PDB file of N, CA, C and O in Angstrom:
ATOM      1  N   SER A 217       0.773  -1.270   0.021  1.00 64.00           N
ATOM      2  CA  SER A 217      -0.105  -0.019  -0.048  1.00 64.00           C
ATOM      3  C   SER A 217       0.861   1.309   0.086  1.00 64.00           C
ATOM      4  O   SER A 217       2.379   1.180   0.434  1.00 64.00           O
ATOM      5  N   ILE A 218       0.913   2.480  -0.602  1.00 72.00           N
ATOM      6  CA  ILE A 218       0.818   3.280  -0.785  1.00 72.00           C
ATOM      7  C   ILE A 218       0.702   4.620  -0.148  1.00 72.00           C
ATOM      8  O   ILE A 218      -1.154   4.765  -0.140  1.00 72.00           O
ATOM      9  N   TYR A 219       0.790   5.039   1.368  1.00 74.00           N
ATOM     10  CA  TYR A 219       0.334   6.286   1.801  1.00 74.00           C
ATOM     11  C   TYR A 219       0.622   7.452   1.652  1.00 74.00           C
ATOM     12  O   TYR A 219       2.001   7.948   1.485  1.00 74.00           O
ATOM     13  N   LEU A 220      -0.060   8.355   1.053  1.00 76.00           N
ATOM     14  CA  LEU A 220       0.061   9.810   0.565  1.00 76.00           C
ATOM     15  C   LEU A 220       0.396  10.819   2.015  1.00 76.00           C
ATOM     16  O   LEU A 220      -0.807  10.831   2.585  1.00 76.00           O
ATOM     17  N   LEU A 221       1.496  11.215   2.639  1.00 88.00           N
ATOM     18  CA  LEU A 221       1.058  12.436   3.746  1.00 88.00           C
ATOM     19  C   LEU A 221       0.726  13.841   3.158  1.00 88.00           C
ATOM     20  O   LEU A 221       1.567  14.219   2.608  1.00 88.00           O
ATOM     21  N   GLU A 222      -0.062  14.760   4.101  1.00 92.00           N
ATOM     22  CA  GLU A 222      -0.260  15.532   3.682  1.00 92.00           C
ATOM     23  C   GLU A 222       0.624  16.556   4.700  1.00 92.00           C
ATOM     24  O   GLU A 222       0.912  16.522   5.950  1.00 92.00           O
ATOM     25  N   THR A 223       0.848  17.683   4.243  1.00 94.00           N
ATOM     26  CA  THR A 223       2.144  18.610   5.337  1.00 94.00           C
ATOM     27  C   THR A 223       1.281  19.734   5.991  1.00 94.00           C
ATOM     28  O   THR A 223       0.423  20.362   4.934  1.00 94.00           O
ATOM     29  N   LEU A 224       0.677  19.592   6.904  1.00 95.00           N
ATOM     30  CA  LEU A 224       0.106  20.733   7.659  1.00 95.00           C
ATOM     31  C   LEU A 224       1.215  22.217   7.638  1.00 95.00           C
ATOM     32  O   LEU A 224       1.895  22.101   7.684  1.00 95.00           O
ATOM     33  N   LEU A 225       0.421  23.253   6.951  1.00 96.00           N
ATOM     34  CA  LEU A 225       0.725  24.306   6.498  1.00 96.00           C
ATOM     35  C   LEU A 225       0.199  25.352   7.549  1.00 96.00           C
ATOM     36  O   LEU A 225       0.708  26.492   7.626  1.00 96.00           O
ATOM     37  N   PHE A 226      -1.066  25.643   7.940  1.00 94.00           N
ATOM     38  CA  PHE A 226      -1.872  26.198   9.105  1.00 94.00           C
ATOM     39  C   PHE A 226      -2.921  25.737   8.657  1.00 94.00           C
ATOM     40  O   PHE A 226      -3.626  25.238   8.519  1.00 94.00           O
ATOM     41  N   SER A 227      -2.977  25.993  10.481  1.00 95.00           N
ATOM     42  CA  SER A 227      -4.445  25.952  11.156  1.00 95.00           C
ATOM     43  C   SER A 227      -4.803  26.951  12.379  1.00 95.00           C
ATOM     44  O   SER A 227      -4.011  27.738  12.885  1.00 95.00           O
ATOM     45  N   ASP A 228      -6.302  27.598  11.912  1.00 93.00           N
ATOM     46  CA  ASP A 228      -6.515  28.791  12.932  1.00 93.00           C
ATOM     47  C   ASP A 228      -8.139  28.466  12.887  1.00 93.00           C
ATOM     48  O   ASP A 228      -9.405  27.536  12.240  1.00 93.00           O
ATOM     49  N   ASN A 229      -8.782  29.099  14.144  1.00 94.00           N
ATOM     50  CA  ASN A 229      -9.688  29.315  14.277  1.00 94.00           C
ATOM     51  C   ASN A 229     -10.474  30.390  13.302  1.00 94.00           C
ATOM     52  O   ASN A 229      -9.920  31.160  13.574  1.00 94.00           O
ATOM     53  N   ILE A 230     -11.761  30.250  12.916  1.00 94.00           N
ATOM     54  CA  ILE A 230     -12.035  31.153  11.739  1.00 94.00           C
ATOM     55  C   ILE A 230     -13.458  31.490  11.465  1.00 94.00           C
ATOM     56  O   ILE A 230     -14.187  30.406  12.224  1.00 94.00           O
ATOM     57  N   LYS A 231     -14.083  32.360  10.813  1.00 94.00           N
ATOM     58  CA  LYS A 231     -15.370  32.148  10.951  1.00 94.00           C
ATOM     59  C   LYS A 231     -16.042  32.193   9.520  1.00 94.00           C
ATOM     60  O   LYS A 231     -15.164  33.077   8.479  1.00 94.00           O
ATOM     61  N   LYS A 232     -16.926  30.983   8.966  1.00 93.00           N
ATOM     62  CA  LYS A 232     -17.194  31.349   7.944  1.00 93.00           C
ATOM     63  C   LYS A 232     -18.736  31.694   7.503  1.00 93.00           C
ATOM     64  O   LYS A 232     -19.182  32.080   8.592  1.00 93.00           O
ATOM     65  N   ILE A 233     -18.906  33.075   6.483  1.00 92.00           N
ATOM     66  CA  ILE A 233     -20.123  33.021   6.142  1.00 92.00           C
ATOM     67  C   ILE A 233     -20.833  32.353   5.479  1.00 92.00           C
ATOM     68  O   ILE A 233     -20.414  32.262   3.866  1.00 92.00           O
ATOM     69  N   ASN A 234     -22.044  31.963   6.092  1.00 90.00           N
ATOM     70  CA  ASN A 234     -22.818  31.120   4.793  1.00 90.00           C
ATOM     71  C   ASN A 234     -23.613  32.058   4.211  1.00 90.00           C
ATOM     72  O   ASN A 234     -23.652  33.387   3.840  1.00 90.00           O
ATOM     73  N   MET A 235     -24.934  31.353   2.967  1.00 89.00           N
ATOM     74  CA  MET A 235     -25.281  32.124   2.178  1.00 89.00           C
ATOM     75  C   MET A 235     -26.594  33.043   3.004  1.00 89.00           C
ATOM     76  O   MET A 235     -26.951  33.928   2.353  1.00 89.00           O
ATOM     77  N   PHE A 236     -26.779  32.922   4.182  1.00 91.00           N
ATOM     78  CA  PHE A 236     -27.893  34.094   4.800  1.00 91.00           C
ATOM     79  C   PHE A 236     -26.644  34.920   5.330  1.00 91.00           C
ATOM     80  O   PHE A 236     -27.311  35.851   6.417  1.00 91.00           O
ATOM     81  N   ASP A 237     -25.718  35.044   5.372  1.00 89.00           N
ATOM     82  CA  ASP A 237     -24.677  36.105   6.351  1.00 89.00           C
ATOM     83  C   ASP A 237     -24.379  35.815   7.399  1.00 89.00           C
ATOM     84  O   ASP A 237     -24.268  36.916   8.276  1.00 89.00           O
ATOM     85  N   TRP A 238     -24.650  34.894   7.979  1.00 91.00           N
ATOM     86  CA  TRP A 238     -24.781  34.419   9.447  1.00 91.00           C
ATOM     87  C   TRP A 238     -22.847  33.969   9.341  1.00 91.00           C
ATOM     88  O   TRP A 238     -23.008  32.766   8.511  1.00 91.00           O
ATOM     89  N   ASN A 239     -22.461  33.954  10.309  1.00 92.00           N
ATOM     90  CA  ASN A 239     -21.170  33.994  10.978  1.00 92.00           C
ATOM     91  C   ASN A 239     -21.247  32.582  11.288  1.00 92.00           C
ATOM     92  O   ASN A 239     -21.932  32.245  11.935  1.00 92.00           O
ATOM     93  N   GLN A 240     -20.437  31.295  10.982  1.00 93.00           N
ATOM     94  CA  GLN A 240     -20.534  30.184  11.936  1.00 93.00           C
ATOM     95  C   GLN A 240     -19.011  29.935  12.086  1.00 93.00           C
ATOM     96  O   GLN A 240     -18.088  30.010  11.122  1.00 93.00           O
ATOM     97  N   GLN A 241     -18.443  29.393  12.993  1.00 95.00           N
ATOM     98  CA  GLN A 241     -17.141  28.997  13.704  1.00 95.00           C
ATOM     99  C   GLN A 241     -16.538  28.114  13.182  1.00 95.00           C
ATOM    100  O   GLN A 241     -17.258  26.995  13.272  1.00 95.00           O
ATOM    101  N   ARG A 242     -15.421  27.640  12.320  1.00 95.00           N
ATOM    102  CA  ARG A 242     -14.860  27.031  12.121  1.00 95.00           C
ATOM    103  C   ARG A 242     -13.426  26.570  12.212  1.00 95.00           C
ATOM    104  O   ARG A 242     -12.627  27.601  12.542  1.00 95.00           O
ATOM    105  N   ILE A 243     -12.836  25.521  12.205  1.00 95.00           N
ATOM    106  CA  ILE A 243     -11.457  25.219  12.347  1.00 95.00           C
ATOM    107  C   ILE A 243     -10.910  25.371  10.730  1.00 95.00           C
ATOM    108  O   ILE A 243     -11.373  24.666  10.208  1.00 95.00           O
ATOM    109  N   PHE A 244      -9.678  26.484  10.281  1.00 95.00           N
ATOM    110  CA  PHE A 244      -9.685  26.448   8.948  1.00 95.00           C
ATOM    111  C   PHE A 244      -8.009  25.408   8.538  1.00 95.00           C
ATOM    112  O   PHE A 244      -6.832  26.362   9.805  1.00 95.00           O
ATOM    113  N   VAL A 245      -7.817  24.527   8.223  1.00 96.00           N
ATOM    114  CA  VAL A 245      -6.833  23.929   7.862  1.00 96.00           C
ATOM    115  C   VAL A 245      -6.103  24.080   6.476  1.00 96.00           C
ATOM    116  O   VAL A 245      -7.176  23.435   5.705  1.00 96.00           O
ATOM    117  N   ILE A 246      -4.875  24.114   6.327  1.00 96.00           N
ATOM    118  CA  ILE A 246      -4.352  24.175   5.143  1.00 96.00           C
ATOM    119  C   ILE A 246      -3.385  23.019   4.906  1.00 96.00           C
ATOM    120  O   ILE A 246      -2.478  23.452   5.963  1.00 96.00           O
ATOM    121  N   THR A 247      -3.386  22.530   3.886  1.00 96.00           N
ATOM    122  CA  THR A 247      -2.199  21.379   4.352  1.00 96.00           C
ATOM    123  C   THR A 247      -1.677  21.336   2.874  1.00 96.00           C
ATOM    124  O   THR A 247      -2.200  22.138   1.879  1.00 96.00           O
ATOM    125  N   SER A 248      -0.633  20.594   2.412  1.00 95.00           N
ATOM    126  CA  SER A 248       0.210  20.712   1.032  1.00 95.00           C
ATOM    127  C   SER A 248      -0.850  20.432  -0.007  1.00 95.00           C
ATOM    128  O   SER A 248      -0.422  20.291  -1.417  1.00 95.00           O
ATOM    129  N   GLU A 249      -1.739  19.891   0.314  1.00 95.00           N
ATOM    130  CA  GLU A 249      -2.742  19.035  -0.601  1.00 95.00           C
ATOM    131  C   GLU A 249      -4.307  19.461  -0.591  1.00 95.00           C
ATOM    132  O   GLU A 249      -4.673  19.656  -1.977  1.00 95.00           O
ATOM    133  N   LYS A 250      -4.893  20.391   0.685  1.00 96.00           N
ATOM    134  CA  LYS A 250      -6.400  20.366   0.562  1.00 96.00           C
ATOM    135  C   LYS A 250      -6.115  21.653   1.708  1.00 96.00           C
ATOM    136  O   LYS A 250      -5.469  22.280   2.303  1.00 96.00           O
ATOM    137  N   ILE A 251      -7.544  21.990   1.586  1.00 96.00           N
ATOM    138  CA  ILE A 251      -8.157  23.409   2.461  1.00 96.00           C
ATOM    139  C   ILE A 251      -9.324  22.425   3.449  1.00 96.00           C
ATOM    140  O   ILE A 251      -9.846  22.279   2.289  1.00 96.00           O
ATOM    141  N   TYR A 252      -9.091  22.212   4.376  1.00 96.00           N
ATOM    142  CA  TYR A 252     -10.156  21.842   4.959  1.00 96.00           C
ATOM    143  C   TYR A 252     -11.480  22.918   5.660  1.00 96.00           C
ATOM    144  O   TYR A 252     -10.721  23.799   6.746  1.00 96.00           O
ATOM    145  N   ASN A 253     -12.195  22.628   5.642  1.00 95.00           N
ATOM    146  CA  ASN A 253     -13.278  23.607   6.810  1.00 95.00           C
ATOM    147  C   ASN A 253     -14.057  22.326   7.588  1.00 95.00           C
ATOM    148  O   ASN A 253     -14.749  21.834   7.490  1.00 95.00           O
ATOM    149  N   ILE A 254     -13.271  22.529   8.714  1.00 96.00           N
ATOM    150  CA  ILE A 254     -13.903  21.388   9.993  1.00 96.00           C
ATOM    151  C   ILE A 254     -15.012  22.522  11.377  1.00 96.00           C
ATOM    152  O   ILE A 254     -14.425  23.446  11.792  1.00 96.00           O
ATOM    153  N   LYS A 255     -16.133  21.779  11.711  1.00 95.00           N
ATOM    154  CA  LYS A 255     -17.109  22.319  12.319  1.00 95.00           C
ATOM    155  C   LYS A 255     -16.865  21.418  13.615  1.00 95.00           C
ATOM    156  O   LYS A 255     -17.200  20.077  13.517  1.00 95.00           O
ATOM    157  N   LYS A 256     -16.330  22.123  15.108  1.00 92.00           N
ATOM    158  CA  LYS A 256     -16.250  20.948  15.517  1.00 92.00           C
ATOM    159  C   LYS A 256     -15.378  19.913  15.592  1.00 92.00           C
ATOM    160  O   LYS A 256     -14.088  20.353  15.198  1.00 92.00           O
ATOM    161  N   LEU A 257     -15.164  18.711  15.663  1.00 89.00           N
ATOM    162  CA  LEU A 257     -14.372  17.925  14.818  1.00 89.00           C
ATOM    163  C   LEU A 257     -15.295  17.037  13.675  1.00 89.00           C
ATOM    164  O   LEU A 257     -14.423  15.689  13.306  1.00 89.00           O
ATOM    165  N   LYS A 258     -16.095  17.624  12.937  1.00 95.00           N
ATOM    166  CA  LYS A 258     -16.597  16.893  12.174  1.00 95.00           C
ATOM    167  C   LYS A 258     -15.963  17.910  10.904  1.00 95.00           C
ATOM    168  O   LYS A 258     -16.191  19.369  10.437  1.00 95.00           O
ATOM    169  N   LEU A 259     -15.642  17.094  10.036  1.00 95.00           N
ATOM    170  CA  LEU A 259     -14.951  17.528   8.365  1.00 95.00           C
ATOM    171  C   LEU A 259     -16.374  17.942   7.370  1.00 95.00           C
ATOM    172  O   LEU A 259     -17.403  17.343   7.374  1.00 95.00           O
ATOM    173  N   LYS A 260     -16.464  19.395   7.092  1.00 93.00           N
ATOM    174  CA  LYS A 260     -17.742  19.919   6.642  1.00 93.00           C
ATOM    175  C   LYS A 260     -17.342  19.833   5.128  1.00 93.00           C
ATOM    176  O   LYS A 260     -18.142  19.190   4.612  1.00 93.00           O
ATOM    177  N   ARG A 261     -16.342  19.877   4.822  1.00 94.00           N
ATOM    178  CA  ARG A 261     -15.729  20.235   3.351  1.00 94.00           C
ATOM    179  C   ARG A 261     -14.405  19.907   3.204  1.00 94.00           C
ATOM    180  O   ARG A 261     -13.763  20.702   4.066  1.00 94.00           O
ATOM    181  N   PHE A 262     -13.845  19.237   2.006  1.00 95.00           N
ATOM    182  CA  PHE A 262     -12.387  20.080   1.758  1.00 95.00           C
ATOM    183  C   PHE A 262     -12.245  20.350  -0.078  1.00 95.00           C
ATOM    184  O   PHE A 262     -13.061  20.030  -0.520  1.00 95.00           O
ATOM    185  N   ILE A 263     -11.115  21.357  -0.125  1.00 95.00           N
ATOM    186  CA  ILE A 263     -11.118  21.912  -1.332  1.00 95.00           C
ATOM    187  C   ILE A 263      -9.454  21.234  -1.737  1.00 95.00           C
ATOM    188  O   ILE A 263      -8.365  21.338  -0.827  1.00 95.00           O
ATOM    189  N   LEU A 264      -9.601  20.749  -2.693  1.00 95.00           N
ATOM    190  CA  LEU A 264      -8.352  20.215  -3.498  1.00 95.00           C
ATOM    191  C   LEU A 264      -7.554  21.721  -3.708  1.00 95.00           C
ATOM    192  O   LEU A 264      -8.018  22.505  -4.255  1.00 95.00           O
ATOM    193  N   LEU A 265      -6.457  21.836  -3.362  1.00 96.00           N
ATOM    194  CA  LEU A 265      -5.380  23.283  -3.502  1.00 96.00           C
ATOM    195  C   LEU A 265      -5.555  22.948  -5.389  1.00 96.00           C
ATOM    196  O   LEU A 265      -5.610  24.657  -5.814  1.00 96.00           O
ATOM    197  N   SER A 266      -5.721  21.695  -6.358  1.00 95.00           N
ATOM    198  CA  SER A 266      -5.430  22.143  -7.522  1.00 95.00           C
ATOM    199  C   SER A 266      -6.540  22.483  -8.087  1.00 95.00           C
ATOM    200  O   SER A 266      -7.038  23.174  -9.291  1.00 95.00           O
ATOM    201  N   LYS A 267      -8.060  22.561  -7.495  1.00 96.00           N
ATOM    202  CA  LYS A 267      -9.214  23.387  -7.807  1.00 96.00           C
ATOM    203  C   LYS A 267      -9.528  24.853  -7.599  1.00 96.00           C
ATOM    204  O   LYS A 267      -9.979  25.422  -7.933  1.00 96.00           O
ATOM    205  N   LEU A 268      -8.550  25.446  -6.867  1.00 96.00           N
ATOM    206  CA  LEU A 268      -8.626  26.761  -6.009  1.00 96.00           C
ATOM    207  C   LEU A 268      -8.261  27.558  -6.937  1.00 96.00           C
ATOM    208  O   LEU A 268      -7.347  27.686  -7.881  1.00 96.00           O
ATOM    209  N   GLY A 269      -9.273  28.421  -7.569  1.00 96.00           N
ATOM    210  CA  GLY A 269      -9.237  29.309  -8.531  1.00 96.00           C
ATOM    211  C   GLY A 269      -8.474  30.826  -7.981  1.00 96.00           C
ATOM    212  O   GLY A 269      -7.839  31.368  -8.965  1.00 96.00           O
ATOM    213  N   GLY A 270      -8.868  30.644  -7.129  1.00 96.00           N
ATOM    214  CA  GLY A 270      -8.185  32.014  -6.713  1.00 96.00           C
ATOM    215  C   GLY A 270      -8.773  32.902  -4.960  1.00 96.00           C
ATOM    216  O   GLY A 270      -9.666  31.640  -4.721  1.00 96.00           O
ATOM    217  N   ILE A 271      -7.978  33.555  -4.550  1.00 94.00           N
ATOM    218  CA  ILE A 271      -8.476  34.337  -3.504  1.00 94.00           C
ATOM    219  C   ILE A 271      -8.464  35.721  -3.650  1.00 94.00           C
ATOM    220  O   ILE A 271      -8.235  36.293  -4.043  1.00 94.00           O
ATOM    221  N   SER A 272      -9.763  36.281  -2.796  1.00 94.00           N
ATOM    222  CA  SER A 272     -10.240  37.501  -3.039  1.00 94.00           C
ATOM    223  C   SER A 272     -10.466  38.078  -1.810  1.00 94.00           C
ATOM    224  O   SER A 272     -10.907  37.640  -0.700  1.00 94.00           O
ATOM    225  N   LYS A 273     -10.069  39.329  -1.441  1.00 91.00           N
ATOM    226  CA  LYS A 273     -10.125  40.000   0.168  1.00 91.00           C
ATOM    227  C   LYS A 273     -11.063  41.455  -0.191  1.00 91.00           C
ATOM    228  O   LYS A 273     -10.666  41.933  -1.426  1.00 91.00           O
ATOM    229  N   THR A 274     -11.757  41.186   0.723  1.00 86.00           N
ATOM    230  CA  THR A 274     -12.358  42.783   0.528  1.00 86.00           C
ATOM    231  C   THR A 274     -11.749  43.554   0.578  1.00 86.00           C
ATOM    232  O   THR A 274     -10.828  43.875   1.476  1.00 86.00           O
ATOM    233  N   THR A 275     -12.165  44.578   0.106  1.00 82.00           N
ATOM    234  CA  THR A 275     -11.876  46.352   0.652  1.00 82.00           C
ATOM    235  C   THR A 275     -13.066  46.869   1.038  1.00 82.00           C
ATOM    236  O   THR A 275     -12.777  48.403   1.407  1.00 82.00           O
ATOM    237  N   ALA A 276     -13.796  46.712   1.507  1.00 78.00           N
ATOM    238  CA  ALA A 276     -14.803  47.145   2.231  1.00 78.00           C
ATOM    239  C   ALA A 276     -14.358  47.847   3.469  1.00 78.00           C
ATOM    240  O   ALA A 276     -13.852  47.145   4.196  1.00 78.00           O
ATOM    241  N   PRO A 277     -13.923  49.308   3.796  1.00 79.00           N
ATOM    242  CA  PRO A 277     -13.573  49.229   5.107  1.00 79.00           C
ATOM    243  C   PRO A 277     -14.439  48.982   6.417  1.00 79.00           C
ATOM    244  O   PRO A 277     -13.697  48.786   7.110  1.00 79.00           O
ATOM    245  N   THR A 278     -15.638  48.545   6.088  1.00 75.00           N
ATOM    246  CA  THR A 278     -16.478  47.978   7.598  1.00 75.00           C
ATOM    247  C   THR A 278     -15.913  46.445   7.356  1.00 75.00           C
ATOM    248  O   THR A 278     -16.169  45.802   8.460  1.00 75.00           O
ATOM    249  N   ASN A 279     -15.420  45.807   6.895  1.00 73.00           N
ATOM    250  CA  ASN A 279     -14.797  44.387   6.975  1.00 73.00           C
ATOM    251  C   ASN A 279     -13.623  44.134   6.448  1.00 73.00           C
ATOM    252  O   ASN A 279     -13.946  43.524   5.105  1.00 73.00           O
ATOM    253  N   THR A 280     -12.622  44.513   6.890  1.00 76.00           N
ATOM    254  CA  THR A 280     -11.115  44.279   6.020  1.00 76.00           C
ATOM    255  C   THR A 280     -10.889  43.087   6.142  1.00 76.00           C
ATOM    256  O   THR A 280      -9.479  43.046   5.332  1.00 76.00           O
ATOM    257  N   LYS A 281     -11.232  42.283   7.124  1.00 87.00           N
ATOM    258  CA  LYS A 281     -10.595  40.714   7.076  1.00 87.00           C
ATOM    259  C   LYS A 281     -11.309  39.666   6.853  1.00 87.00           C
ATOM    260  O   LYS A 281     -11.388  38.927   7.082  1.00 87.00           O
ATOM    261  N   GLU A 282     -12.587  40.130   5.897  1.00 91.00           N
ATOM    262  CA  GLU A 282     -13.252  39.181   5.027  1.00 91.00           C
ATOM    263  C   GLU A 282     -12.427  38.881   3.486  1.00 91.00           C
ATOM    264  O   GLU A 282     -11.651  39.750   3.059  1.00 91.00           O
ATOM    265  N   PHE A 283     -12.399  37.392   3.261  1.00 93.00           N
ATOM    266  CA  PHE A 283     -11.732  36.603   2.002  1.00 93.00           C
ATOM    267  C   PHE A 283     -12.799  36.129   1.707  1.00 93.00           C
ATOM    268  O   PHE A 283     -13.619  35.031   2.521  1.00 93.00           O
ATOM    269  N   THR A 284     -12.405  35.490   0.513  1.00 94.00           N
ATOM    270  CA  THR A 284     -13.412  34.569  -0.793  1.00 94.00           C
ATOM    271  C   THR A 284     -12.671  33.502  -0.955  1.00 94.00           C
ATOM    272  O   THR A 284     -11.472  34.314  -1.935  1.00 94.00           O
ATOM    273  N   LEU A 285     -12.680  32.171  -1.094  1.00 95.00           N
ATOM    274  CA  LEU A 285     -11.935  31.415  -1.529  1.00 95.00           C
ATOM    275  C   LEU A 285     -12.649  31.020  -2.629  1.00 95.00           C
ATOM    276  O   LEU A 285     -13.805  30.866  -2.751  1.00 95.00           O
ATOM    277  N   HIS A 286     -12.587  30.888  -4.273  1.00 96.00           N
ATOM    278  CA  HIS A 286     -13.043  30.905  -5.439  1.00 96.00           C
ATOM    279  C   HIS A 286     -12.544  29.648  -6.178  1.00 96.00           C
ATOM    280  O   HIS A 286     -11.592  29.512  -6.224  1.00 96.00           O
ATOM    281  N   VAL A 287     -13.460  28.795  -5.578  1.00 95.00           N
ATOM    282  CA  VAL A 287     -13.366  27.294  -6.450  1.00 95.00           C
ATOM    283  C   VAL A 287     -13.915  26.560  -7.749  1.00 95.00           C
ATOM    284  O   VAL A 287     -14.747  26.892  -7.954  1.00 95.00           O
ATOM    285  N   ASN A 288     -12.957  26.410  -8.436  1.00 95.00           N
ATOM    286  CA  ASN A 288     -13.595  26.074 -10.006  1.00 95.00           C
ATOM    287  C   ASN A 288     -14.209  24.960  -9.891  1.00 95.00           C
ATOM    288  O   ASN A 288     -14.201  23.955  -9.233  1.00 95.00           O
ATOM    289  N   GLN A 289     -15.168  25.117 -10.843  1.00 92.00           N
ATOM    290  CA  GLN A 289     -16.851  24.048 -10.855  1.00 92.00           C
ATOM    291  C   GLN A 289     -17.740  23.679  -9.533  1.00 92.00           C
ATOM    292  O   GLN A 289     -17.753  22.962  -9.745  1.00 92.00           O
ATOM    293  N   GLU A 290     -17.567  24.720  -8.394  1.00 92.00           N
ATOM    294  CA  GLU A 290     -17.807  24.240  -7.315  1.00 92.00           C
ATOM    295  C   GLU A 290     -18.505  25.986  -6.627  1.00 92.00           C
ATOM    296  O   GLU A 290     -17.910  26.689  -7.504  1.00 92.00           O
ATOM    297  N   TYR A 291     -18.981  25.930  -5.496  1.00 92.00           N
ATOM    298  CA  TYR A 291     -19.445  26.893  -4.784  1.00 92.00           C
ATOM    299  C   TYR A 291     -18.148  27.839  -4.302  1.00 92.00           C
ATOM    300  O   TYR A 291     -17.566  27.166  -3.678  1.00 92.00           O
ATOM    301  N   ASP A 292     -17.951  29.081  -3.952  1.00 93.00           N
ATOM    302  CA  ASP A 292     -17.206  29.498  -3.378  1.00 93.00           C
ATOM    303  C   ASP A 292     -17.153  29.697  -1.752  1.00 93.00           C
ATOM    304  O   ASP A 292     -18.102  29.351  -1.161  1.00 93.00           O
ATOM    305  N   TYR A 293     -16.905  30.274  -0.870  1.00 91.00           N
ATOM    306  CA  TYR A 293     -16.301  30.145   0.315  1.00 91.00           C
ATOM    307  C   TYR A 293     -16.159  31.592   0.873  1.00 91.00           C
ATOM    308  O   TYR A 293     -15.105  31.775   0.590  1.00 91.00           O
ATOM    309  N   ARG A 294     -16.980  31.791   1.697  1.00 92.00           N
ATOM    310  CA  ARG A 294     -16.597  33.042   2.240  1.00 92.00           C
ATOM    311  C   ARG A 294     -16.402  33.227   4.202  1.00 92.00           C
ATOM    312  O   ARG A 294     -16.649  32.182   4.549  1.00 92.00           O
ATOM    313  N   PHE A 295     -14.831  33.880   4.384  1.00 92.00           N
ATOM    314  CA  PHE A 295     -14.149  33.832   5.511  1.00 92.00           C
ATOM    315  C   PHE A 295     -14.188  34.989   6.081  1.00 92.00           C
ATOM    316  O   PHE A 295     -14.082  35.897   5.802  1.00 92.00           O
ATOM    317  N   VAL A 296     -13.893  35.156   7.571  1.00 90.00           N
ATOM    318  CA  VAL A 296     -13.551  36.428   8.745  1.00 90.00           C
ATOM    319  C   VAL A 296     -12.446  35.762   9.147  1.00 90.00           C
ATOM    320  O   VAL A 296     -13.254  34.815  10.157  1.00 90.00           O
ATOM    321  N   SER A 297     -11.618  36.362   9.102  1.00 85.00           N
ATOM    322  CA  SER A 297     -10.320  36.041   9.801  1.00 85.00           C
ATOM    323  C   SER A 297      -9.687  37.273  11.137  1.00 85.00           C
ATOM    324  O   SER A 297      -9.701  38.414  10.391  1.00 85.00           O
ATOM    325  N   GLU A 298      -8.981  36.629  11.835  1.00 76.00           N
ATOM    326  CA  GLU A 298      -9.099  37.505  13.083  1.00 76.00           C
ATOM    327  C   GLU A 298      -6.924  38.018  12.684  1.00 76.00           C
ATOM    328  O   GLU A 298      -6.870  39.048  12.952  1.00 76.00           O
ATOM    329  N   MET A 299      -6.886  37.096  11.875  1.00 65.00           N
ATOM    330  CA  MET A 299      -5.456  36.969  11.592  1.00 65.00           C
ATOM    331  C   MET A 299      -5.066  38.522  10.622  1.00 65.00           C
ATOM    332  O   MET A 299      -5.675  38.914   9.842  1.00 65.00           O
TER     333      MET A 299
END
């Protein structure tokens, strides 16, 4: 058997913004292969880095910590980070 290991690059608590503009607490994990969205200890979604089309950051003065992950052929993800 061949096991491919991912390297952890970043992990932090973050807020996901859903389609109703509600903030939801998440654990945001970036590895060498994927971006993970974890709620408590349940994996909600992962995005292959190869599917990531881009990242945009808001320039609105009221919410400068918001960014969006644009995923090719899937729906985008909005987040707010205190980082």
